[in-house]
Amino acid sequence: MLLTLYKLMLIAILTGFLFSIFLVFAGKYLKGRLAILSALVPLGLFVYFLNFSKRIANGEVISQTFEWVPSLGVNLGFTLDGVSLIFALMITGIGFLVFAYTAAYLKGHEFLDRFYGYLGIFMAAMLGVVLSDNIISLFVFWELTSISSFFLIGFNNKEEASRKSAILALAITGTGGLLLLAGVLILGNVAGTYSIAEMLSSKEVIADSAHYILIVLLIFGAAFTKSAQFPFHFWLPGAMKAPTPVSTYLHSATMVKAGVYLLMRFTPVLGSTELWNSTLIIVGATTMVYAAIHTIFRTDLKGILAYSTISALGVLVFLIGLGTQDALLAACVFILVHALYKATLFLVTGIIDHETGTRDITKLAGLRKVLLPVAIAGILAAISNAGIPPSFGFLGKDLIYEATLHFGNSAVLLTILAIVTNILLLYAGFLAGIKPFTGKLPTTFEKVHLPSFLMWLPPLILATLGILIGLFPSIIQGSLIQPAVTALGESGSEIQLKLWHGFNLILALSATTIGVGALLYFIMKPSQKLENGIAKLEFIAPQTLVEKFGFGFGKFSRFTTGLIQNGYLRYYVSVIILFLVILTGYTLIQNTKYVFDYDSFSVLTVYEVLTVLVMIVGILFTVFTKSRLAAVAAMGVVGLAISLIFVYYSAPDLAMTQFSIDTLTVILFVLVLYKLPKYLNFSDYKVRIKDGVLSLVFGALITVLALEVLSEPQGSQLTDYYAENAYVLAKGKNVVNVILVDFRGIDTFMEIAVLTIAAIGVFSLLKLRLTSKNRR
């Protein structure tokens, strides 16, 4: 049984992709009552990963590897340890509840199947991220999360705000993906492996490398953009334009925590240095305080939750930066704490918006009278968010204070920052989880009714778990938290999660946090005036600065485009060739080695001279004829003459290749040109003379390059290797074909892909039918 589970890890990751493919053909059957069946996919995966918890608790690390591109050291290697198990269970467990919630929330939506398809892809990509041991495959899955989240955030694509938010999120996280690619490539080169597990034995080599700072900065860039750290945080509030299931899934338990996971996973490899720890502490502290302050000035429930999420992510980065066992323990616990209460609050917000039609916190009150189960879930989540005993959040908050208090000389400052952040997060949690349900019910909401149980049961389950785990922390202590802390390189004493530690300083700080936070909630009321006040500072906000840069860059691009592009392909080709002539010509003038040795030339034969004359005549006829078909025929003659030259010099394989390609090209040209109008004069004789001179110069340049190549030493190990192994390894006698198809197969494949994309574009243009409105 365990062996079977072991072998299924790759299939488990691919299940989401397979589910999405299945929806392409059968999605129309899952738009009605059967939509709930989609939730069986994440539920099955949750049960699958839960089966590993006992083995992980016993200290086992489960690995599985499939060869992908072994020649490049790239494989599909997966590792399941304490850290990856926590994330896998969050992805699938909360995923199950979100899938079920969606069945009611988007009931009757014409694109419900498409939405489930995007969710399936995203879930699979996230599982790939947290389970990948090979950093190249991790990058691939990382990018898939960005792409799938783009479609999820922009699901309401008829709304301009949704489209803009999706593009912004993709731009920020996509840039982080490029940084990650650069970072992992350099890291793999330095470590001599792309396996994270194998890198652990090369930690000192990596730290002593001249590229260490660059690697760390690139990894930071990827993590900070994905996990919305200041100043890259602004894409996340904009992403709240997405449907509530997206906000819940992406922004509480999965996507935004991918950056946190990346930092946790690389802490044993790149951590324990001043650069690593100090940067994370500074960025995390700045983010958590900055975003927590912003929650005071928001009136939209999703806006409040967005900034409180950013603040919580800052707390996690801050704790990883501290790097002590206490801090890493607090981070592992807080990941779960935050996932439970924040997913609950997002789902509750979705119900409120779905039933009342508003998320304006200044208009919401008394909803407990019509949405009692939802009110219970919201209040329980707010209690956990506030860290009020006996909630799970109480443990998480105490562990944070314990980590900061034990951090040497900076303990006081760091603890103060943590207290301020937690006070403001408590305020935000009370606004989102308690404010809408207390007070008098407005008359406009008297007809609000309780939605389907599929909507209110998921948040109630999550909120209840937040209390149960607080009461019985042993549920997760040995099976999840201890293995996770061990996986982060802290294999010290056994951890103990307890709700009560007696009367001490940490308890006093918790009580202060709760008291001040509750007082702030009763004193400070959210208002549009406060929101308008903070809006006056938008001109210095990171988002504004980035948008201004983007606008300026776009303006510069339009200027340069108008300057150098006039719509004529001949002009573009001329510019490219002229650039190549100047750049390459200058280099050749400085470094030309070839010297003409007429004695080494072979004697010209009559048929060689005649063939060259035919080529010259064909070229001249092609240039000066006024018939397209005649020009194509003349070019065909030139091509056949080149084939003959290959034959003369004992290269029949090249001759056949040239003949086949040239014949096909002539036929395609004839088919295309036959549909075009007669010659039109778009240039005068001066332009044609210029083009002719440029062509001759370019031809001369190519000739010189060819002669330079001939002057190089002929002995080549690569040539001998190809000749000796073409048949042995690739079973091909045509060495040129073997090189193209096998030895340089990836390069050829990419060329084919480019041509295919170009062909699809041309075909689309040929099929395009513009109306008069489109033309305008």
Short mmCIF file of C-alpha atoms in Angstrom, two decimals, residues 296-299 360-362 427 431 524-533:
data_model
loop_
_atom_site.label_atom_id
_atom_site.label_comp_id
_atom_site.label_asym_id
_atom_site.label_seq_id
_atom_site.Cartn_x
_atom_site.Cartn_y
_atom_site.Cartn_z
CA ILE A 296 -7.18 51.43 9.31
CA PHE A 297 -7.97 53.47 6.22
CA ARG A 298 -10.00 50.91 4.23
CA THR A 299 -13.78 50.56 4.08
CA ASP A 360 -18.72 48.61 2.35
CA ILE A 361 -18.04 48.10 6.07
CA THR A 362 -19.68 51.44 6.91
CA TYR A 427 -8.53 45.69 14.55
CA LEU A 431 -13.82 44.83 11.29
CA MET A 524 -11.85 54.22 15.67
CA LYS A 525 -14.69 53.77 13.22
CA PRO A 526 -13.94 53.17 9.55
CA SER A 527 -15.10 56.02 7.33
CA GLN A 528 -14.82 57.28 3.80
CA LYS A 529 -13.11 60.38 5.19
CA LEU A 530 -10.18 58.29 6.43
CA GLU A 531 -9.93 56.51 3.10
CA ASN A 532 -9.98 59.81 1.21
CA GLY A 533 -7.27 61.09 3.53
#
